[in-house]
Short mmCIF file of C-alpha atoms in Angstrom, two decimals:
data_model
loop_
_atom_site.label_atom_id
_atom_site.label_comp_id
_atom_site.label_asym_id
_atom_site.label_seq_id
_atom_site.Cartn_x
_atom_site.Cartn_y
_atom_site.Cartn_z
CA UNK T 17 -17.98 -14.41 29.63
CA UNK T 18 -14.29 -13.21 29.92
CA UNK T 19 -12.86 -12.23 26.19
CA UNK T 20 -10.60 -9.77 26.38
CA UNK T 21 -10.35 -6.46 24.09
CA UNK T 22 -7.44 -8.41 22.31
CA UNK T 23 -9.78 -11.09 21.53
CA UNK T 24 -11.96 -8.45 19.87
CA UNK T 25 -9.86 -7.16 18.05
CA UNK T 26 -8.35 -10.19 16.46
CA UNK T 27 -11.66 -11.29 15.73
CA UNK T 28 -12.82 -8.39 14.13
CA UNK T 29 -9.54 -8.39 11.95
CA UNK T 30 -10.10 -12.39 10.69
CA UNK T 31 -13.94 -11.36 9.65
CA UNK T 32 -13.01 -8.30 7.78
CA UNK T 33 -9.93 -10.47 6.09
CA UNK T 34 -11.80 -13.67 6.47
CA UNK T 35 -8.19 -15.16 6.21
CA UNK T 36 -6.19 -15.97 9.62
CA UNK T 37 -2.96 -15.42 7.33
CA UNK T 38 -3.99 -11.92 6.56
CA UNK T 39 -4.66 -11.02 9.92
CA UNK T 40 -1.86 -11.87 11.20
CA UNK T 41 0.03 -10.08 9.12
CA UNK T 42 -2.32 -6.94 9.71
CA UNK T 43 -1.93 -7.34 13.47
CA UNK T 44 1.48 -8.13 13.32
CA UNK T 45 1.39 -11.23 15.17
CA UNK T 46 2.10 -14.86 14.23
CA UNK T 47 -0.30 -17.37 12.67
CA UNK T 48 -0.45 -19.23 15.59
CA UNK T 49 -1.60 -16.44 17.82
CA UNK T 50 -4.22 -15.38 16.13
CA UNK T 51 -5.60 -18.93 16.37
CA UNK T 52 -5.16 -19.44 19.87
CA UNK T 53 -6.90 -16.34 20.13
CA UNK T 54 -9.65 -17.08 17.53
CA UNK T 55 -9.92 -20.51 19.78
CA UNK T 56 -10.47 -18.68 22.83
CA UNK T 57 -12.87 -16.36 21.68
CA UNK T 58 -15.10 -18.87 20.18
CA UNK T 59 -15.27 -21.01 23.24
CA UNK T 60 -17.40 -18.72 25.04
CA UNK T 61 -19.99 -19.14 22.51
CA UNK T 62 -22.56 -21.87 22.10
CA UNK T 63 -22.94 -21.34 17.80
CA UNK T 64 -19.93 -21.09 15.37
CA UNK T 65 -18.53 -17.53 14.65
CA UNK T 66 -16.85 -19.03 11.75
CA UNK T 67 -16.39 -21.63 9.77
CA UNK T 68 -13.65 -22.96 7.28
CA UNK T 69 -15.39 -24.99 4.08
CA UNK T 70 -12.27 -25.94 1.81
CA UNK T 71 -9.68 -23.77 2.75
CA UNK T 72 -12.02 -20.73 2.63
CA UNK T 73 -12.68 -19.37 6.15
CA UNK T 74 -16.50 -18.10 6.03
CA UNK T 75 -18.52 -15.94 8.60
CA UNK T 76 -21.43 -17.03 10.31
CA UNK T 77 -24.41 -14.98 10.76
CA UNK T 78 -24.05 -15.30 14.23
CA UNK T 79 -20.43 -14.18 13.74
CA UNK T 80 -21.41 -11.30 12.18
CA UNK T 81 -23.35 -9.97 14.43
CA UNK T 82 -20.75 -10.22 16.72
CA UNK T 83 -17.95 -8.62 14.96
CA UNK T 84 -20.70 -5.65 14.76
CA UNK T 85 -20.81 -5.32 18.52
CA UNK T 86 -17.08 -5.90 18.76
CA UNK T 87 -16.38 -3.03 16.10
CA UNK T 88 -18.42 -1.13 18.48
CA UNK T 89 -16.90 -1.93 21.37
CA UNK T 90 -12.91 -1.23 19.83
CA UNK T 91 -14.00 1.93 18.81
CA UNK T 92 -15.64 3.42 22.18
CA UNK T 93 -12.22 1.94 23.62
CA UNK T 94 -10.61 4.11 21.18
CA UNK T 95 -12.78 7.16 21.96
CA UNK T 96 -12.06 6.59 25.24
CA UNK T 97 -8.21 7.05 24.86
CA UNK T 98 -8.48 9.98 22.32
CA UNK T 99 -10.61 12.21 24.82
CA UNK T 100 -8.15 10.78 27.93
CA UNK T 101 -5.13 12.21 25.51
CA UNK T 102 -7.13 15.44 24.45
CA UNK T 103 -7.39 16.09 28.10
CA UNK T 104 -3.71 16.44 28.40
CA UNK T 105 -3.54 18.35 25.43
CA UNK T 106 -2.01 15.81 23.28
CA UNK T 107 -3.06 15.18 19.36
CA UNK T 108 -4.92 11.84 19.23
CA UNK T 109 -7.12 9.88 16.65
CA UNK T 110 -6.97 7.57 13.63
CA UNK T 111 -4.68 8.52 10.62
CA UNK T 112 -6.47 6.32 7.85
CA UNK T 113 -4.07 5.78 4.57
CA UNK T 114 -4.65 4.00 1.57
CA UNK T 115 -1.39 3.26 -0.54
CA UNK T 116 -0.26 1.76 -3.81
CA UNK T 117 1.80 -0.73 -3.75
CA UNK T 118 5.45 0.84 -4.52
CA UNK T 119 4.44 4.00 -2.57
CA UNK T 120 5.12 0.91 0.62
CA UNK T 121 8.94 2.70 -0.30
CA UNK T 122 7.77 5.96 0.00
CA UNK T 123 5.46 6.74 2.71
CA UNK T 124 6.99 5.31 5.33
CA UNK T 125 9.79 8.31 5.50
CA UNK T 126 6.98 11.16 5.51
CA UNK T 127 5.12 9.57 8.38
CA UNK T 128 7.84 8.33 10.92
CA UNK T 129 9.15 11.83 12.56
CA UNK T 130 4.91 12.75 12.70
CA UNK T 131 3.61 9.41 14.14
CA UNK T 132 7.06 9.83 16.75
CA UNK T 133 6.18 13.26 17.48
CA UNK T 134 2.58 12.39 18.48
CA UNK T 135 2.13 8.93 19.94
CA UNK T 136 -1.55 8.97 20.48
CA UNK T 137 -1.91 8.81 16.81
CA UNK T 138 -3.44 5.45 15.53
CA UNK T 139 -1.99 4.35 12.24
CA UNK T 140 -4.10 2.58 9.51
CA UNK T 141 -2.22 1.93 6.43
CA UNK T 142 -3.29 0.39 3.64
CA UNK T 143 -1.02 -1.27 0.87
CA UNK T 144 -2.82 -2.33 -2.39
CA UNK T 145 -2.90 -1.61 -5.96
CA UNK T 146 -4.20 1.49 -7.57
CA UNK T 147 -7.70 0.23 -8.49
CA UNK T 148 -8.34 -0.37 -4.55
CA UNK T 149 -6.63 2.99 -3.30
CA UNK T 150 -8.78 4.90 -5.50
CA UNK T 151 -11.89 2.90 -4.29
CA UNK T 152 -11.46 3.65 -0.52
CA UNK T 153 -10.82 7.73 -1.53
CA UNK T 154 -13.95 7.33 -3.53
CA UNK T 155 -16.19 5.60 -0.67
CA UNK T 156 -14.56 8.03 1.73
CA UNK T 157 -13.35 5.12 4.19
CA UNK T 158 -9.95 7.15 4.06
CA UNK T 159 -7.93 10.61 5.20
CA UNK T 160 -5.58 10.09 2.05
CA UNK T 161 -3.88 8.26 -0.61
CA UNK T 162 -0.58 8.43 -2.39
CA UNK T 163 -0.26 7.47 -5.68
CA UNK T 164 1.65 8.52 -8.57
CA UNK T 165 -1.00 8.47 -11.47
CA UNK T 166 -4.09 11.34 -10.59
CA UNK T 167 -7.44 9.88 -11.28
CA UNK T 168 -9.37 11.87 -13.53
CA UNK T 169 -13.15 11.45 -12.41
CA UNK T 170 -12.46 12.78 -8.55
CA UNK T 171 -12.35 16.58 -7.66
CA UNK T 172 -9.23 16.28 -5.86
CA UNK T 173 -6.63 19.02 -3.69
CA UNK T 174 -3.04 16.80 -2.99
CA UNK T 175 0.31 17.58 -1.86
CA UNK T 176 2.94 16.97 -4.66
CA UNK T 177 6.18 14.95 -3.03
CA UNK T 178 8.56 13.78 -5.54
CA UNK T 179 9.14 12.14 -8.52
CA UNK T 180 8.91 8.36 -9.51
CA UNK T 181 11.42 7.44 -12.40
CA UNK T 182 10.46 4.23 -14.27
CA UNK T 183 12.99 1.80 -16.01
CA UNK T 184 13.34 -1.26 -18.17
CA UNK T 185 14.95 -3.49 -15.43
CA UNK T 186 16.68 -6.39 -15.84
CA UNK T 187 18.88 -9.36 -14.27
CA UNK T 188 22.77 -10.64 -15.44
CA UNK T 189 20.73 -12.74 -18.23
CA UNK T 190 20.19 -9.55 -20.27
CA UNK T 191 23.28 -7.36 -20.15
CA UNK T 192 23.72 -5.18 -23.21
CA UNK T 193 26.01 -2.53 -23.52
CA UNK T 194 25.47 1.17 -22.13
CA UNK T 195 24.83 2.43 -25.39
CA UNK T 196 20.86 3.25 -25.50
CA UNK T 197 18.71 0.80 -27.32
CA UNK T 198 15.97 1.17 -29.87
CA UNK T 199 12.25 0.86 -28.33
CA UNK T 200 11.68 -2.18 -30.37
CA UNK T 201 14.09 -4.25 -27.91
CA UNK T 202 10.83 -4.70 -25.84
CA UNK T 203 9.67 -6.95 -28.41
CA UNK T 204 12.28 -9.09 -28.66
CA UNK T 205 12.51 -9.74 -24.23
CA UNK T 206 9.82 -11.71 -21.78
CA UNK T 207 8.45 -8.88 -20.41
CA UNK T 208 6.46 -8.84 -17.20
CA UNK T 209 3.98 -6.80 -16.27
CA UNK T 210 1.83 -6.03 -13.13
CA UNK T 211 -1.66 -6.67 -12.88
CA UNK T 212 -4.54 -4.92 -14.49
CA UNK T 213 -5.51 -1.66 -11.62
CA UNK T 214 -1.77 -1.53 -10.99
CA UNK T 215 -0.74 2.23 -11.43
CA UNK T 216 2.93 0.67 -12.83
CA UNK T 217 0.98 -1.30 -15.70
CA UNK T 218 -0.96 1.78 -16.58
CA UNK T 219 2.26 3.24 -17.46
CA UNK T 220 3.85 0.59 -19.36
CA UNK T 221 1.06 -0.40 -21.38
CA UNK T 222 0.59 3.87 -22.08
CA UNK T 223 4.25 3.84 -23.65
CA UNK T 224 4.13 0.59 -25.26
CA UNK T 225 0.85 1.64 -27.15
CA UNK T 226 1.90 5.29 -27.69
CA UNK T 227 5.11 4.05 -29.79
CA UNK T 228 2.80 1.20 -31.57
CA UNK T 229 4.87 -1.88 -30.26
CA UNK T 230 3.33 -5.66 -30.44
CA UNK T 231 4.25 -7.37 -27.18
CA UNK T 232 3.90 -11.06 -26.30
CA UNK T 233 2.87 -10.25 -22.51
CA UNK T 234 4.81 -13.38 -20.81
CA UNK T 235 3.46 -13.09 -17.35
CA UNK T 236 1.56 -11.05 -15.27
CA UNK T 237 2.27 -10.58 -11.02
CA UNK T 238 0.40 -8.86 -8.59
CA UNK T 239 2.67 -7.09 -6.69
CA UNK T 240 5.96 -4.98 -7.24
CA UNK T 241 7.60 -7.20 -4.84
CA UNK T 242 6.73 -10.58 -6.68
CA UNK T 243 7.95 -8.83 -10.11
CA UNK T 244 11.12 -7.88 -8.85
CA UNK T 245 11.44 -11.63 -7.69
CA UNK T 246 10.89 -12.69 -11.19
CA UNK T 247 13.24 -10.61 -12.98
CA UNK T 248 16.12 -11.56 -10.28
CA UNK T 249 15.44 -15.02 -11.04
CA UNK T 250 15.65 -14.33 -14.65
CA UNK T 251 11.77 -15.13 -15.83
CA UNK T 252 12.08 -11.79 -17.99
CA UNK T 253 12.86 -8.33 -18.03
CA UNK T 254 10.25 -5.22 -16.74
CA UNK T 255 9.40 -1.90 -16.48
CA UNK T 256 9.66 -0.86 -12.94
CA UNK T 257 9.92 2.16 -10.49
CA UNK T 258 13.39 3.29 -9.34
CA UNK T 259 12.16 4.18 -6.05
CA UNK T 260 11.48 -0.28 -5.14
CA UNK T 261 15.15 -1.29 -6.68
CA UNK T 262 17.80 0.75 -4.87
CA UNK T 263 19.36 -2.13 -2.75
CA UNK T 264 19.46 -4.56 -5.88
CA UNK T 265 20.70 -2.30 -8.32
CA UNK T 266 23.78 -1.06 -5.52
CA UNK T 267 24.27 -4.97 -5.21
CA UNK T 268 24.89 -5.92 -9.12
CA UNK T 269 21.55 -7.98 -8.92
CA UNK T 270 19.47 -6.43 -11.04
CA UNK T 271 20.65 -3.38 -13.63
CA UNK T 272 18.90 -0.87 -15.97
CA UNK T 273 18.35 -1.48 -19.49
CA UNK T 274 19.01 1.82 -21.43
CA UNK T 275 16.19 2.09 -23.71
CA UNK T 276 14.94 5.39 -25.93
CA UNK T 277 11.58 7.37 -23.93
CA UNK T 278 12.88 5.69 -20.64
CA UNK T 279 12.38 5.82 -18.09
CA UNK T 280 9.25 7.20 -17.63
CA UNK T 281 7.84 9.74 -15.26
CA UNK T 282 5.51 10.76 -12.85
CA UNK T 283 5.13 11.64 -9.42
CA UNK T 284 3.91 10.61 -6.12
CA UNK T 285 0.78 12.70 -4.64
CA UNK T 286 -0.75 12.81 -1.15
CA UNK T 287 -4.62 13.06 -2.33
CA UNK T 288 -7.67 13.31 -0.50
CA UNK T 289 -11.16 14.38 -1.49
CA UNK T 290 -11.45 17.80 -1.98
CA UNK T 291 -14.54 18.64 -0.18
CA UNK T 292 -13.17 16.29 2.95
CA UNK T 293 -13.74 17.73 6.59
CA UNK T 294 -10.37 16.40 7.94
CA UNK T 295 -10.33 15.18 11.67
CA UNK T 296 -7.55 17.41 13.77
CA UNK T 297 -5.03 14.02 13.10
CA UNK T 298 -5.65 14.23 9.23
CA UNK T 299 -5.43 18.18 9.14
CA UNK T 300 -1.72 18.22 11.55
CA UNK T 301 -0.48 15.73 8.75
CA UNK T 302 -1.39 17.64 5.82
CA UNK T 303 0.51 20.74 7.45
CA UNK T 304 3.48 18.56 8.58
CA UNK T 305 3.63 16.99 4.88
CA UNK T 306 3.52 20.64 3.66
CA UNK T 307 6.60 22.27 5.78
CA UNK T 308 8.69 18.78 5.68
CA UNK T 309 8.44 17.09 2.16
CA UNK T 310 11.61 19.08 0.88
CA UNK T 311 14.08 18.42 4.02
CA UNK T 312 12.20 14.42 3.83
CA UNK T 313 12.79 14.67 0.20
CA UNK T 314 16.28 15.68 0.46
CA UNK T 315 17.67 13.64 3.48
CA UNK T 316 16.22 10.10 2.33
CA UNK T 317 15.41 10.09 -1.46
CA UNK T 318 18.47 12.43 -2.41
CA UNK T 319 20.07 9.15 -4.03
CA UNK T 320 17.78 8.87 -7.01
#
């Protein structure tokens, strides 16, 4: 047999998607090459590694217990170049991140000048909604997670960065005058909200039930992204964080909706388990996060 570590590890990336789509985008490759690759791989096996019934892409057994020995393999590999790098006295190791959605705008600019600074870091970043982030802290599978709403059942430490402002948002369809309006104008607009686990929806639905408003929920997206998307093409009107707007708000393509309580506020926190023995990687990030947020803060986020 002649796979290749690349074959590995684009293996191991469809099973624990089980979508070629998904790992693509993960490995940051095209569709295509992950099939070729998938295609190769397979063909120096006698049984199927997967299978596709429908459009659903399935495991085999067989498969399985191959992308066991393969996760094995990947991360002796990866041993292998952490101790080579330790030897010359260079940090090394995984970084593992779980993110909510919107904090994709945030994180970014507290982890490029760190990851530069030490390139034998290995970056695993995970963008989903809150429900999920607050799963993989729980389970332990990760160093940390930002989000901007604390979970209450954890006994957490975190890093406070900055604040995340939250507006009533709209497109050209719904332009009112500057003058603030009543709370009850959320009644009378198609509102859209995020999906239930969303950290953004928690919010929303907190204020709408604190001031005793009955909404008609019009439609409900699952990602920050997709909701902006609706309320440029005019579907309705949402609440939504400052922080995921800047470009379409400079542009004239979207503008805020003055409304009484808005916007809303909390703020984005670096957690992580409190009784977590952090690798050297997770502990050099903590202290980075710790003498940079302000000067990060102040350089990229000074617009809000």
């Amino acid at each position: 047999m002649n796979y290749t570590l690349h074959q590995l590890q684009v293996f191991l990336k469809v099973t624990q998607t089980k979508s070629i789509t998904k790992a693509s985008e993960e490995l940051f490759l095209t569709q295509p090459a992950v099939s070729i690759q998938l295609k190769n791989f397979q063909e120096q096996f006698d049984f199927p590694l997967t299978e596709v019934i429908g459009r659903q892409l399935y495991v085999t057994d067989f498969g399985k217990e191959i992308a066991e020995a393969a996760e094995k393999i990947i991360n002796e590999v990866q041993a292998i170049n952490h101790k080579t790098l330790a030897y010359k006295g260079q940090l090394s190791g995984k970084l593992k991140i779980s993110v909510v959605s919107t904090g994709k705008y945030v994180i970014p600019y507290f982890m490029t000048a760190f990851v530069k600074k030490h390139p034998g870091i290995e970056l695993e970043l995970d963008v989903t909604n809150k429900s999920k982030v607050i799963e993989s802290l729980e389970m332990n599978q990760v160093d940390f997670s930002l989000v901007s709403i604390l979970p209450e059942n954890l006994s957490l430490s975190k890093i406070e960065l900055m604040e995340n402002k939250l507006y009533l948002v709209g497109n050209s369809d719904f332009l009112y005058s500057k003058k603030k309006k009543d709370k009850t104008i959320l009644k009378e607009i198609p509102l859209i909200y995020r999906e239930k686990g969303s950290g953004t929806r928690f919010v929303m639905e907190q204020f709408i039930n604190q001031n005793e408003l009955q909404i008609e929920k019009k439609m409900e997206l699952t990602s920050n992204e997709a909701v902006k998307q609706a309320v440029l093409a005019g579907l309705g009107c949402s609440i939504m964080p400052l922080i995921g707007i800047k470009n379409e708000l400079n542009n004239g393509d979207l503008h805020i909706i003055p409304v009484e309580g808005l916007p809303l506020q909390s703020n984005w926190n670096v957690i992580w388990l409190s009784q977590k023995k952090h690798s050297p990687v997770a502990q050099a990030f903590k202290l980075y996060l710790e003498e940079n947020k302000t000067e990060i803060i102040r350089e990229r986020f000074n617009w809000i």
